Tab-separated table of C-alpha atoms in Angstrom:
chain	number	residue	atom	x	y	z
A	1	MET	CA	57.304	136.339	95.034
A	2	GLU	CA	57.605	134.694	98.434
A	3	GLU	CA	56.909	137.972	100.262
A	4	GLU	CA	53.941	138.739	98.019
A	5	LEU	CA	52.418	135.334	98.716
A	6	GLN	CA	52.987	135.829	102.456
A	7	ARG	CA	51.193	139.176	102.283
A	8	ASN	CA	48.281	138.113	100.086
A	9	GLU	CA	47.746	134.469	101.072
A	10	PRO	CA	49.353	133.775	104.469
A	11	ASP	CA	47.685	130.362	104.869
A	12	LEU	CA	48.916	129.185	101.478
A	13	ALA	CA	52.335	130.694	102.157
A	14	ALA	CA	52.576	128.662	105.361
A	15	GLN	CA	52.131	125.506	103.270
A	16	THR	CA	54.461	126.562	100.445
A	17	ARG	CA	58.176	126.042	100.324
A	18	PHE	CA	60.197	127.832	97.681
A	19	VAL	CA	63.380	126.240	96.442
A	20	GLN	CA	66.447	127.818	94.935
A	21	PRO	CA	66.516	127.838	91.111
A	22	ALA	CA	69.562	125.560	91.191
A	23	GLN	CA	67.605	122.944	93.151
A	24	ALA	CA	64.748	123.046	90.643
A	25	GLN	CA	67.181	122.725	87.746
A	26	LEU	CA	68.915	119.793	89.444
A	27	LEU	CA	65.611	117.946	89.701
A	28	ARG	CA	65.027	118.445	85.990
A	29	LEU	CA	68.458	117.038	85.117
A	30	ILE	CA	68.334	113.837	87.187
A	31	PRO	CA	67.928	111.016	84.643
A	32	SER	CA	66.689	108.325	87.016
A	33	GLN	CA	63.103	108.709	88.211
A	34	SER	CA	63.870	107.025	91.541
A	35	ASP	CA	66.830	109.367	92.125
A	36	GLY	CA	64.618	112.315	91.212
A	37	VAL	CA	61.960	111.227	93.683
A	38	GLN	CA	64.575	110.848	96.407
A	39	ALA	CA	66.020	114.313	95.703
A	40	PHE	CA	62.520	115.833	95.700
A	41	GLN	CA	61.690	114.181	99.031
A	42	GLN	CA	64.843	115.674	100.547
A	43	ILE	CA	63.558	119.108	99.552
A	44	VAL	CA	59.955	118.549	100.680
A	45	ASN	CA	60.527	116.634	103.921
A	46	ASP	CA	61.980	118.019	107.116
A	47	GLN	CA	64.810	116.391	109.085
A	48	ASP	CA	62.389	113.881	110.633
A	49	GLY	CA	60.962	112.801	107.282
A	50	ASN	CA	57.685	114.702	107.727
A	51	ASP	CA	56.136	116.430	104.727
A	52	THR	CA	56.596	120.136	105.484
A	53	ALA	CA	53.374	121.049	103.650
A	54	ASN	CA	51.362	118.905	106.058
A	55	SER	CA	53.069	120.117	109.232
A	56	CYS	CA	51.378	123.534	109.237
A	57	SER	CA	49.617	124.466	112.468
A	58	CYS	CA	47.905	127.494	110.945
A	59	LEU	CA	44.300	126.550	111.753
């Protein structure tokens, strides 16, 4: 799926981050909303805390 998106929609692919199925399942199983938000932010943000979807320089 990731390769197909890269081929067909490279701009969208540059802003999309796929996660492993285990990571997605983990998010679904976290009972506390605040813990879930924190876990999601660790997936979405880079090491400096920047949202990876907004750090694209594809323009």
